[in-house]
PDB file of C-alpha atoms in Angstrom:
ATOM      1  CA  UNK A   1      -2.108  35.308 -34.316  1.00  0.00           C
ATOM      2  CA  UNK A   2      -4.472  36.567 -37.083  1.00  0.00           C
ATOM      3  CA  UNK A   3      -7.688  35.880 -38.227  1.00  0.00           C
ATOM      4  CA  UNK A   4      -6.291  33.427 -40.324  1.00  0.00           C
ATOM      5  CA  UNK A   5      -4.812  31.215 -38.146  1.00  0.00           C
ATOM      6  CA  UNK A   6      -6.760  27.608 -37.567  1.00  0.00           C
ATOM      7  CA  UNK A   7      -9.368  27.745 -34.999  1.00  0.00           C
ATOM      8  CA  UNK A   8      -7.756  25.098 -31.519  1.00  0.00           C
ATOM      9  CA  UNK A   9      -9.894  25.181 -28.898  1.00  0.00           C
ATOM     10  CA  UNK A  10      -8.781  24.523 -25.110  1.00  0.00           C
ATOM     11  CA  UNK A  11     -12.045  24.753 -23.264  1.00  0.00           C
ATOM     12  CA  UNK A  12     -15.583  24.096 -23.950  1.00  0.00           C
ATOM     13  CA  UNK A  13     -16.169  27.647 -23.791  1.00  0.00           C
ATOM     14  CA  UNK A  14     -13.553  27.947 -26.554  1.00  0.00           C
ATOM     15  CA  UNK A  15     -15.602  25.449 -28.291  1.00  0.00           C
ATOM     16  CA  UNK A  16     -19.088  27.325 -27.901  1.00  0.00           C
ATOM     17  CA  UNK A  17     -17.675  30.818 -29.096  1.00  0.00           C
ATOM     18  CA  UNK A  18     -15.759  29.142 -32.162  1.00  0.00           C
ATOM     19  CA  UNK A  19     -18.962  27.362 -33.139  1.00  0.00           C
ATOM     20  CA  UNK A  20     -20.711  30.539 -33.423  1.00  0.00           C
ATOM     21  CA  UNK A  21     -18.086  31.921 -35.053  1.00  0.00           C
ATOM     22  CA  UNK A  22     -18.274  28.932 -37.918  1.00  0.00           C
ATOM     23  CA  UNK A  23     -22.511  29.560 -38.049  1.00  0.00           C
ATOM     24  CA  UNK A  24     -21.723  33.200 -38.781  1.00  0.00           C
ATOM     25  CA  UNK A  25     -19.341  32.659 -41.414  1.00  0.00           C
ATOM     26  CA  UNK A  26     -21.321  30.191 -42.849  1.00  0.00           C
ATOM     27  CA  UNK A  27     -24.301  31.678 -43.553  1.00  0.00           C
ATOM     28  CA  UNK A  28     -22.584  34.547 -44.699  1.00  0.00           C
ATOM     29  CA  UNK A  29     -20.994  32.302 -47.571  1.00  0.00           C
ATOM     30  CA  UNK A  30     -24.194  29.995 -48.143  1.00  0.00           C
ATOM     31  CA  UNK A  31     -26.931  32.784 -48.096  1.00  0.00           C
ATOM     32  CA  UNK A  32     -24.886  35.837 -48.638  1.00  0.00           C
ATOM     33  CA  UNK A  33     -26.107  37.061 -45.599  1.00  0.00           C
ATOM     34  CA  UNK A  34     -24.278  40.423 -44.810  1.00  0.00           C
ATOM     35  CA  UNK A  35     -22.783  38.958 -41.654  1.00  0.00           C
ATOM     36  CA  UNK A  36     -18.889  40.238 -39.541  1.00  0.00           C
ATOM     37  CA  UNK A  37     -17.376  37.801 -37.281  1.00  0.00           C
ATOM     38  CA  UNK A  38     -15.450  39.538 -34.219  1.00  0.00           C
ATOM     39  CA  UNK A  39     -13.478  37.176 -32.492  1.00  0.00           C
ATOM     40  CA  UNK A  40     -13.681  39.764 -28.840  1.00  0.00           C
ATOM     41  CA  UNK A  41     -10.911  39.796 -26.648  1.00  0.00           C
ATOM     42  CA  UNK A  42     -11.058  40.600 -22.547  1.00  0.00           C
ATOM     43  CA  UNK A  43     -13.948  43.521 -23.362  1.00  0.00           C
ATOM     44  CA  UNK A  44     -14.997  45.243 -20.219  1.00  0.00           C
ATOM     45  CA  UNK A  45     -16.479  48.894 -19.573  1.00  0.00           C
ATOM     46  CA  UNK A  46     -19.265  50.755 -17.212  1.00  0.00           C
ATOM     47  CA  UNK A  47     -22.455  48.392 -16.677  1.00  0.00           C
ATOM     48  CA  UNK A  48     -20.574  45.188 -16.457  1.00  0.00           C
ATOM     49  CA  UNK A  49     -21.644  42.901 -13.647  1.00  0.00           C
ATOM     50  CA  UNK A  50     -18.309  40.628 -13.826  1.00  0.00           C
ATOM     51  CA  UNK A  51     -18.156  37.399 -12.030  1.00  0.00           C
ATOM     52  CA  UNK A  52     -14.867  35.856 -11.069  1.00  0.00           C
ATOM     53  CA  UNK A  53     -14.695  33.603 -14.285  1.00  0.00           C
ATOM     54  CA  UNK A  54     -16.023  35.810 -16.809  1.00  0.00           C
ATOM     55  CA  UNK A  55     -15.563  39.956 -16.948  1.00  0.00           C
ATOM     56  CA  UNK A  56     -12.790  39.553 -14.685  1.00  0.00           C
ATOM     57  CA  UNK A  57     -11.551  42.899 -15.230  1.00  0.00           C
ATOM     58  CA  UNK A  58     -14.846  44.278 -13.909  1.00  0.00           C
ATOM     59  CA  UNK A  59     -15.102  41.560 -11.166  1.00  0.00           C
ATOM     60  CA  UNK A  60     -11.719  42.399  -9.513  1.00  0.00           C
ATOM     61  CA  UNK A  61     -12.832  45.853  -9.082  1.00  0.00           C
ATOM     62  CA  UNK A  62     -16.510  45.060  -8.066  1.00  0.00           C
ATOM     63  CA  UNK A  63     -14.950  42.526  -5.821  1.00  0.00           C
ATOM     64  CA  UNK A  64     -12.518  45.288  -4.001  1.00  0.00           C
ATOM     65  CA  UNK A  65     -15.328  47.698  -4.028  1.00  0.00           C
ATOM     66  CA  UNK A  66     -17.768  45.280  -2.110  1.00  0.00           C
ATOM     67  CA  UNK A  67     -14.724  43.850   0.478  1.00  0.00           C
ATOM     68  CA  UNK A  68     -14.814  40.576  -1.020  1.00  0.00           C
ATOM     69  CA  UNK A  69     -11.944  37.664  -1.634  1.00  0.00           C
ATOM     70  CA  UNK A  70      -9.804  37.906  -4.924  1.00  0.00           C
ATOM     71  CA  UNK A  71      -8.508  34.720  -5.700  1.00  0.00           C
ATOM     72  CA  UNK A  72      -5.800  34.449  -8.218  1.00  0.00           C
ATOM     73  CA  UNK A  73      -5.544  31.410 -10.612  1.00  0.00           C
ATOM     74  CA  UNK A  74      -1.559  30.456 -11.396  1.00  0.00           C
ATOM     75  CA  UNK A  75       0.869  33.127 -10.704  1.00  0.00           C
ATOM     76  CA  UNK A  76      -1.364  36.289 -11.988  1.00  0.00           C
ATOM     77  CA  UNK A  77       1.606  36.957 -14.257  1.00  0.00           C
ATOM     78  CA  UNK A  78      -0.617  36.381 -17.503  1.00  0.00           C
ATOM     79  CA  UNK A  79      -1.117  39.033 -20.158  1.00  0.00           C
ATOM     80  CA  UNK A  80      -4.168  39.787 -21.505  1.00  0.00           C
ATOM     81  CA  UNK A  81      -5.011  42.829 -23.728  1.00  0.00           C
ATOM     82  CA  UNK A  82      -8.374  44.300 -23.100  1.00  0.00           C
ATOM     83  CA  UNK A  83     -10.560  46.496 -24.641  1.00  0.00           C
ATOM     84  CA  UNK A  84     -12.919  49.607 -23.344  1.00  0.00           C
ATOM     85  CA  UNK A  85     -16.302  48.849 -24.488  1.00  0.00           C
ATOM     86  CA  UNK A  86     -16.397  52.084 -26.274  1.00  0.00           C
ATOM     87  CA  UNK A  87     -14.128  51.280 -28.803  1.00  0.00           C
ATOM     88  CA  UNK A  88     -16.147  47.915 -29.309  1.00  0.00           C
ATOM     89  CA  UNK A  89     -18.567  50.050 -30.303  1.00  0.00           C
ATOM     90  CA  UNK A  90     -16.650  52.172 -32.769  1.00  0.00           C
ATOM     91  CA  UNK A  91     -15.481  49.078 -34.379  1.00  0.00           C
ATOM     92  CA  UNK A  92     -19.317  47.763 -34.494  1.00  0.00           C
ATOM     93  CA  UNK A  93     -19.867  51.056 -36.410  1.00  0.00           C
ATOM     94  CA  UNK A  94     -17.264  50.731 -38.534  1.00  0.00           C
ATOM     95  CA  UNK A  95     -17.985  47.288 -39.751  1.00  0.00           C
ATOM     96  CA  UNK A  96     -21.648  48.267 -40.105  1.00  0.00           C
ATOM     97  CA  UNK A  97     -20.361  51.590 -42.307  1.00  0.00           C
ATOM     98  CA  UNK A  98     -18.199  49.032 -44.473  1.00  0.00           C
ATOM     99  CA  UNK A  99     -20.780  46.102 -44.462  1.00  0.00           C
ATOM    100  CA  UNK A 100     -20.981  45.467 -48.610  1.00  0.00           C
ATOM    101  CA  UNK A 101     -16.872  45.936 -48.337  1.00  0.00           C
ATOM    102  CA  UNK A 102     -16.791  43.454 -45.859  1.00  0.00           C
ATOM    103  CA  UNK A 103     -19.175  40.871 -45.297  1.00  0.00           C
ATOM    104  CA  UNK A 104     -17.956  37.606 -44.551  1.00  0.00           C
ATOM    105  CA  UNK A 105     -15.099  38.640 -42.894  1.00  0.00           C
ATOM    106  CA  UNK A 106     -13.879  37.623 -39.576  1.00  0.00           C
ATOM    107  CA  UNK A 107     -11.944  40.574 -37.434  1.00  0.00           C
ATOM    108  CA  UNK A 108     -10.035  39.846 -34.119  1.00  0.00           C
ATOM    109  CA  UNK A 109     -11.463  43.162 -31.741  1.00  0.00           C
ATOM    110  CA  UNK A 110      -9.509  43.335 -29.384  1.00  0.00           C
ATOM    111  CA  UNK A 111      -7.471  46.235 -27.122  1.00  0.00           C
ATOM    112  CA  UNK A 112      -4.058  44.676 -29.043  1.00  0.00           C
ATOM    113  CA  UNK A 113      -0.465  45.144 -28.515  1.00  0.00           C
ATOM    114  CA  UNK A 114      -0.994  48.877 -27.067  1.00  0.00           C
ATOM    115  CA  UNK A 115      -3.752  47.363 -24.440  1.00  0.00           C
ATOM    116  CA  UNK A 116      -2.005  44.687 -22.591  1.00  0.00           C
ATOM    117  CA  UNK A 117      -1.804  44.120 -18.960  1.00  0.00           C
ATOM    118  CA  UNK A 118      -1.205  41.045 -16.579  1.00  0.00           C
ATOM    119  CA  UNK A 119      -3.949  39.835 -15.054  1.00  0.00           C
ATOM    120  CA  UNK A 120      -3.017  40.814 -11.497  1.00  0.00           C
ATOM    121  CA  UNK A 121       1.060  42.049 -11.427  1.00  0.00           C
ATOM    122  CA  UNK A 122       0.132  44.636 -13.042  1.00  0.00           C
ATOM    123  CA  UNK A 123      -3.251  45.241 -12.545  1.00  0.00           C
ATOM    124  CA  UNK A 124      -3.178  45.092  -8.650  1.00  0.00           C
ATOM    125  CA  UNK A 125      -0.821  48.362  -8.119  1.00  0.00           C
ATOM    126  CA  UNK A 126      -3.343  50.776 -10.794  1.00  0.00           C
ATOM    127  CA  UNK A 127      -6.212  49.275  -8.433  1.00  0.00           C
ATOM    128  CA  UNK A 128      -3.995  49.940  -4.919  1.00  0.00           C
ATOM    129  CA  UNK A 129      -3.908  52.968  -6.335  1.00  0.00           C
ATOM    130  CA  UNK A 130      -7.547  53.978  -7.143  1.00  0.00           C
ATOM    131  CA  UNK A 131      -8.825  51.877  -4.014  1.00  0.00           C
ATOM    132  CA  UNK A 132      -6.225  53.747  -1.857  1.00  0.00           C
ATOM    133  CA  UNK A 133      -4.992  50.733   0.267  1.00  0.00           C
ATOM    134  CA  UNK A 134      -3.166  47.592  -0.805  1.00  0.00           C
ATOM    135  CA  UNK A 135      -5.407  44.693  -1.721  1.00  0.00           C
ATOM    136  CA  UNK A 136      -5.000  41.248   0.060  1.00  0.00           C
ATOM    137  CA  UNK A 137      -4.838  38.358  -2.505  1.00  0.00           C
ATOM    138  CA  UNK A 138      -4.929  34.252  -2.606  1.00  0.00           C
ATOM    139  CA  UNK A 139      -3.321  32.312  -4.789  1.00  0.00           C
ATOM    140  CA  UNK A 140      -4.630  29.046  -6.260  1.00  0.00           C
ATOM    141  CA  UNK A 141      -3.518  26.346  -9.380  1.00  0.00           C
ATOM    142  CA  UNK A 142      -3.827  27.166 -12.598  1.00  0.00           C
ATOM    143  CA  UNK A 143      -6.541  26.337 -14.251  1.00  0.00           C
ATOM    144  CA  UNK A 144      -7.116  23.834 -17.151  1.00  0.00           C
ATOM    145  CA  UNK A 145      -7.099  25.983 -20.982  1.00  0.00           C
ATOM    146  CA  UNK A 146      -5.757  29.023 -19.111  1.00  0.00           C
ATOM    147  CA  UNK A 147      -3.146  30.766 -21.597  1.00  0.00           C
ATOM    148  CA  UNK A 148       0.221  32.338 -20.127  1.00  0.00           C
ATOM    149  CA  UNK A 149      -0.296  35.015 -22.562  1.00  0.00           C
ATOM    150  CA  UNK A 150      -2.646  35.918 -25.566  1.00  0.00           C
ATOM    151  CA  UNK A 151      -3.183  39.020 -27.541  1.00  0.00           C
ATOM    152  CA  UNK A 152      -5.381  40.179 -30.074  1.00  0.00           C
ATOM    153  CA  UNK A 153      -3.997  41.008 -33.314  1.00  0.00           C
ATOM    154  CA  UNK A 154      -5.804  43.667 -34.142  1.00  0.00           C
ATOM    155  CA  UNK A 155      -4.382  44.709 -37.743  1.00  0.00           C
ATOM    156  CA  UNK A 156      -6.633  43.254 -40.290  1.00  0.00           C
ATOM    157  CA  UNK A 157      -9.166  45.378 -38.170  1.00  0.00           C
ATOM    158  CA  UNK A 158      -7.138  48.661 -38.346  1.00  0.00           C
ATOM    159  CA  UNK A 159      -6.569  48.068 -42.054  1.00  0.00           C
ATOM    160  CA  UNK A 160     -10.161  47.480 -43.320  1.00  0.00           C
ATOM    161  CA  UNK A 161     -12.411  49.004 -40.661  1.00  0.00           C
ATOM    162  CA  UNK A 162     -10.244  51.962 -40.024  1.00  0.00           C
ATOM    163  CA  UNK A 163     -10.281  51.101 -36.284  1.00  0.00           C
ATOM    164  CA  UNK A 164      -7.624  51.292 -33.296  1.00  0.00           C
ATOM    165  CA  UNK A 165      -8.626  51.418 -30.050  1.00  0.00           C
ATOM    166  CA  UNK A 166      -8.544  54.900 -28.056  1.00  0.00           C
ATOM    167  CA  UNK A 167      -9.173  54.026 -24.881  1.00  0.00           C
ATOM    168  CA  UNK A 168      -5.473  53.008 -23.093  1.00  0.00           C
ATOM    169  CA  UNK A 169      -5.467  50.518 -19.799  1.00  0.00           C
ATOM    170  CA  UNK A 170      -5.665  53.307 -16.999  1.00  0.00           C
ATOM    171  CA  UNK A 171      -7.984  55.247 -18.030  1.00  0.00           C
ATOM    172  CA  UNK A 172     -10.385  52.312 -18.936  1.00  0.00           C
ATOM    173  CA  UNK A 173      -9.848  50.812 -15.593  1.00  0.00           C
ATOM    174  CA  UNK A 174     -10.330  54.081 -13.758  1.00  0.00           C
ATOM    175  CA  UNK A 175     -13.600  55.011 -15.825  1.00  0.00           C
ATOM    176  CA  UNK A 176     -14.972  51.858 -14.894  1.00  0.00           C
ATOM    177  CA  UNK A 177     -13.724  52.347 -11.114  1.00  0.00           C
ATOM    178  CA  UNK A 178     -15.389  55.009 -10.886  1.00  0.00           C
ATOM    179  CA  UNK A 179     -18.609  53.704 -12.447  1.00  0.00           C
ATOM    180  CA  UNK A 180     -18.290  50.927 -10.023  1.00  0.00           C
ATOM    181  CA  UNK A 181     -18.204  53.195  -6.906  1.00  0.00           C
ATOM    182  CA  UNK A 182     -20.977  55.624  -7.801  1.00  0.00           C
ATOM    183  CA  UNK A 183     -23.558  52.433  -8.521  1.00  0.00           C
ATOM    184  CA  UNK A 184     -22.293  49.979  -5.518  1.00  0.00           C
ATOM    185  CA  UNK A 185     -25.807  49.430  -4.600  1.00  0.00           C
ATOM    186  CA  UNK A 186     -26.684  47.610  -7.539  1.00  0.00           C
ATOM    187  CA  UNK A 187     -23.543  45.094  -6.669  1.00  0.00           C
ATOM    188  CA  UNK A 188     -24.870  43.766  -3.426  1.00  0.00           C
ATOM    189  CA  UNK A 189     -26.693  41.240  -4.409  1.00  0.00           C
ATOM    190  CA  UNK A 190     -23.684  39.503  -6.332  1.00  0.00           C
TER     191      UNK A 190
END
């Protein structure tokens, strides 16, 4: 959906991030404040200490990497795009290099219809293949909010920021394996 889309939330977290979503927008309206929403989709990247319910991307790998349990919520058949934080920061930059052209404005970031993966169908075999042995898995109920599928609609982004994501799925996921490996040490404690 785009940016212009009504906000629903399904979760309290939902509720939190669209909340600072309004604040932002506001101010940028009442004070002319030069202020960019991004409304950030599944963002992960080297340095990311992911725990199971948020950073998952980074938290199935850390989990792997350190032997312990990945549990999978419904049927791990949901799609999620996600984004390399790299290009988060290229489309930081390019809202900063636009700012008079386009304060006030509220941009889904996002990895977008190029970026997508399921949450473990998919993801499991690229990670089986970096880890080198098949992963064992558990299986639990869905949980309350969770979306079969959502992707970022990235256009409005592309179009006024001049900004598309580089970074594609496996070579995200293997950058951050490997970042992963080399630092286990500073995973133990998690």
């Amino acid at each position: 959906a785009s940016e212009e889309q009504l906000l629903d939330f399904h979760s309290p977290y939902g509720c939190s991030k669209g909340c600072g979503d309004q604040y932002v927008r506001d101010y940028a309206r009442i004070y002319d404040l030069p202020t960019v929403v991004f409304r950030q989709s599944c963002i992960y990247g080297k340095r990311q200490f992911g725990v199971e319910d948020q950073g998952w991307v980074a938290w199935f790998i850390i989990a792997v990497l350190s032997g312990k349990p990945i549990s999978i919520y419904g049927d791990g058949k949901q799609v999620r795009d996600i984004l390399f934080v790299d290009d988060l920061c290229d489309a930081y930059d390019a809202a900063f290099q636009r700012l008079p052209q386009v304060k006030g404005q509220v941009f889904n970031i996002g990895g977008g219809r190029s970026n997508t993966i399921s949450i473990w169908v998919e993801f499991k075999p690229i990670l089986e293949k970096l880890f080198g042995s098949e992963i064992k898995t558990s299986y639990g109920d869905w949980r309350p909010g969770d979306q079969p599928v959502f992707i970022s609609d990235i256009r409005k982004a592309h179009k006024m920021l001049e900004w598309s994501p580089k970074t594609g799925v496996e070579e995200g996921i293997s950058k951050l394996f490997y970042w992963v490996r080399d630092n286990l040490t500073l995973f133990k404690s998690l």
